[in-house]
């Protein structure tokens, strides 16, 4: 058995893993990247990217049907979902190939197989086996586990990958059906994004959500605006519904629910409600992928599947082994960009602990994590919501600016929604922002940068923003915090 010696082995090639491998190579490390499915992981193959490619098709339909005529563009609309899926597949394939090319350019060895840590320690190095490749044992000084997550499966939901689907199934390159009636369980991020796509393509969408609102982690004002849109798309949303079971009825699917208010021990005798459709998408969260990695044998501590790590360094309780992204119990949300960020921290700490690499130890800072939801209109948020600020006893000043008052948004017909910025009343520093409307995720990026560097609303207000651009939303909302937005009547409150 020949053995390759590496500085760093990364298990899992999602946005956490492939990013870490490239980053480590940039510092001069000899790196191996192990992937059992496809480069790019969930994000590129079954998550962010394919949904955004389908979203782009839905958005085009939306633009033409909503105000095409008013814009002087009339045409007979012919929807071809199969074509949209083919385009989505091409986008994914090209990006996956791009990752392969980048790893090659950085001279990283990519192994396709299942990676498992079979022994070792920080002083002597670790031994990794790779099931599915010929040269199946490699040695490394440090390990980063970036194995991600997969759709949560509940036995009672009978996910059969035929009629009762996960987001992986519905994004399969061969799934080209627009269900006449689509039942979506869970009105979180995934549920809402798919509801928008399929309702726009003509499905009659019905959503069942356990909590009293969809996307419950967002600002209440944002949720209200989204709910208006959900209704206007003809999506039927039933909240406070505890879905107890889902079954394939051969001709379709049937879900059984009871009110979410019913205590657990009284569910059996509670009044039941039944919902039927042709297909069912289950989007109720994700489970960590931490099985068969050799964790138990090495004594790496997990908690309900999540790998416990030092929140600051991303190192597990076994020195030299780090965990990042969805699989790690970081306390941060399961987001692609969080995984990549954690990868940077893990790489810095892993290589600094080896020595001789031009990199210093780093610690995590999760205060500024932007998040996006690609419904129509888009949603973006960063930092604190008002209720969180209140819980932290921070006195908040809020600025809010509507898209309908912005020249560029009006030109583009994007008049729905608003951006709200929260500032600390004492320091005037920005502590959070939420936006629903055109380019919301892009607008939030500017605010994330301002927050990361401790800027005040005045700093943003004093920055020249190009006209006419959607970015002026940020300028106006920042100025509105102290009542001085030019295109909105306010009451100057502090200077
Ligand atoms: P989620 O946690 O966002 O939403 C799941 C929803 O299902 C929750 O609202 C929950 O209350 C509901 N639910 C759970 N059990 C239920 C039951 N028995 N009956 C009815 N409702 C039930 O999880 P989701 O949407 O699956 O997304 C998974 C992860 O992927 C999230 O962490 C999300 O942030 C990430 N993601 C990020 C995207 C982005 O950045 N644009 C896009 C899609 C996913």
PDB file of C-alpha atoms and ligand atoms in Angstrom, residues 52 157 185-191 193 208-211 241-243 283-286 334-335 372-374, ligand 1:
ATOM      1  CA  UNK A  52     -30.911  30.304  -8.399  1.00  0.00           C
ATOM      2  CA  UNK A 157     -43.032  11.402   6.000  1.00  0.00           C
ATOM      3  CA  UNK A 185     -43.891  20.866   4.071  1.00  0.00           C
ATOM      4  CA  UNK A 186     -41.936  23.558   5.892  1.00  0.00           C
ATOM      5  CA  UNK A 187     -42.171  27.249   4.949  1.00  0.00           C
ATOM      6  CA  UNK A 188     -38.547  27.969   5.780  1.00  0.00           C
ATOM      7  CA  UNK A 189     -35.926  29.135   3.326  1.00  0.00           C
ATOM      8  CA  UNK A 190     -36.004  26.112   1.025  1.00  0.00           C
ATOM      9  CA  UNK A 191     -39.801  25.785   1.108  1.00  0.00           C
ATOM     10  CA  UNK A 193     -37.817  29.452  -2.579  1.00  0.00           C
ATOM     11  CA  UNK A 208     -47.776  23.591   5.597  1.00  0.00           C
ATOM     12  CA  UNK A 209     -45.742  25.223   8.336  1.00  0.00           C
ATOM     13  CA  UNK A 210     -45.443  24.301  12.004  1.00  0.00           C
ATOM     14  CA  UNK A 211     -44.703  27.827  13.250  1.00  0.00           C
ATOM     15  CA  UNK A 241     -49.801  22.967  11.293  1.00  0.00           C
ATOM     16  CA  UNK A 242     -47.997  19.994  12.746  1.00  0.00           C
ATOM     17  CA  UNK A 243     -47.528  17.578   9.860  1.00  0.00           C
ATOM     18  CA  UNK A 283     -38.153  20.934   3.453  1.00  0.00           C
ATOM     19  CA  UNK A 284     -38.050  20.833   7.228  1.00  0.00           C
ATOM     20  CA  UNK A 285     -34.374  21.444   7.844  1.00  0.00           C
ATOM     21  CA  UNK A 286     -31.150  19.509   7.380  1.00  0.00           C
ATOM     22  CA  UNK A 334     -26.052  26.508   7.933  1.00  0.00           C
ATOM     23  CA  UNK A 335     -25.028  28.704   5.022  1.00  0.00           C
ATOM     24  CA  UNK A 372     -30.460  35.779   1.592  1.00  0.00           C
ATOM     25  CA  UNK A 373     -33.723  34.221   0.476  1.00  0.00           C
ATOM     26  CA  UNK A 374     -34.481  34.061  -3.226  1.00  0.00           C
TER      27      UNK A 374
HETATM   28  P1  LIG B   1     -35.494  25.842   7.679  1.00  0.00           P
HETATM   29  O1  LIG B   1     -35.055  25.545   9.046  1.00  0.00           O
HETATM   30  O2  LIG B   1     -35.190  27.175   7.060  1.00  0.00           O
HETATM   31  O3  LIG B   1     -37.091  25.659   7.560  1.00  0.00           O
HETATM   32  C1  LIG B   1     -37.771  24.474   7.896  1.00  0.00           C
HETATM   33  C2  LIG B   1     -39.183  24.823   8.263  1.00  0.00           C
HETATM   34  O4  LIG B   1     -39.915  23.612   8.426  1.00  0.00           O
HETATM   35  C3  LIG B   1     -39.282  25.579   9.576  1.00  0.00           C
HETATM   36  O5  LIG B   1     -40.017  26.767   9.380  1.00  0.00           O
HETATM   37  C4  LIG B   1     -39.980  24.587  10.510  1.00  0.00           C
HETATM   38  O6  LIG B   1     -40.804  25.227  11.447  1.00  0.00           O
HETATM   39  C5  LIG B   1     -40.790  23.745   9.530  1.00  0.00           C
HETATM   40  N1  LIG B   1     -41.143  22.395  10.026  1.00  0.00           N
HETATM   41  C6  LIG B   1     -40.334  21.496  10.626  1.00  0.00           C
HETATM   42  N2  LIG B   1     -41.022  20.376  10.948  1.00  0.00           N
HETATM   43  C7  LIG B   1     -42.300  20.551  10.529  1.00  0.00           C
HETATM   44  C8  LIG B   1     -43.503  19.753  10.583  1.00  0.00           C
HETATM   45  N3  LIG B   1     -43.541  18.520  11.104  1.00  0.00           N
HETATM   46  N4  LIG B   1     -44.647  20.282  10.079  1.00  0.00           N
HETATM   47  C9  LIG B   1     -44.642  21.517   9.522  1.00  0.00           C
HETATM   48  N5  LIG B   1     -43.544  22.299   9.452  1.00  0.00           N
HETATM   49  C10 LIG B   1     -42.376  21.834   9.939  1.00  0.00           C
HETATM   50  O7  LIG B   1     -34.916  24.646   6.787  1.00  0.00           O
HETATM   51  P2  LIG B   1     -34.868  24.481   5.228  1.00  0.00           P
HETATM   52  O8  LIG B   1     -35.805  25.415   4.556  1.00  0.00           O
HETATM   53  O9  LIG B   1     -35.034  23.035   4.990  1.00  0.00           O
HETATM   54  O10 LIG B   1     -33.394  24.952   4.872  1.00  0.00           O
HETATM   55  C11 LIG B   1     -32.265  24.229   5.382  1.00  0.00           C
HETATM   56  C12 LIG B   1     -31.022  25.067   5.457  1.00  0.00           C
HETATM   57  O11 LIG B   1     -30.559  25.441   4.176  1.00  0.00           O
HETATM   58  C13 LIG B   1     -31.247  26.328   6.257  1.00  0.00           C
HETATM   59  O12 LIG B   1     -30.247  26.428   7.224  1.00  0.00           O
HETATM   60  C14 LIG B   1     -31.111  27.434   5.245  1.00  0.00           C
HETATM   61  O13 LIG B   1     -30.527  28.585   5.797  1.00  0.00           O
HETATM   62  C15 LIG B   1     -30.244  26.818   4.149  1.00  0.00           C
HETATM   63  N6  LIG B   1     -30.613  27.406   2.872  1.00  0.00           N
HETATM   64  C16 LIG B   1     -30.118  28.621   2.513  1.00  0.00           C
HETATM   65  C17 LIG B   1     -30.514  29.224   1.338  1.00  0.00           C
HETATM   66  C18 LIG B   1     -30.002  30.575   0.984  1.00  0.00           C
HETATM   67  O14 LIG B   1     -29.028  31.034   1.564  1.00  0.00           O
HETATM   68  N7  LIG B   1     -30.624  31.297   0.041  1.00  0.00           N
HETATM   69  C19 LIG B   1     -31.439  28.573   0.417  1.00  0.00           C
HETATM   70  C20 LIG B   1     -31.929  27.325   0.913  1.00  0.00           C
HETATM   71  C21 LIG B   1     -31.510  26.776   2.077  1.00  0.00           C
END
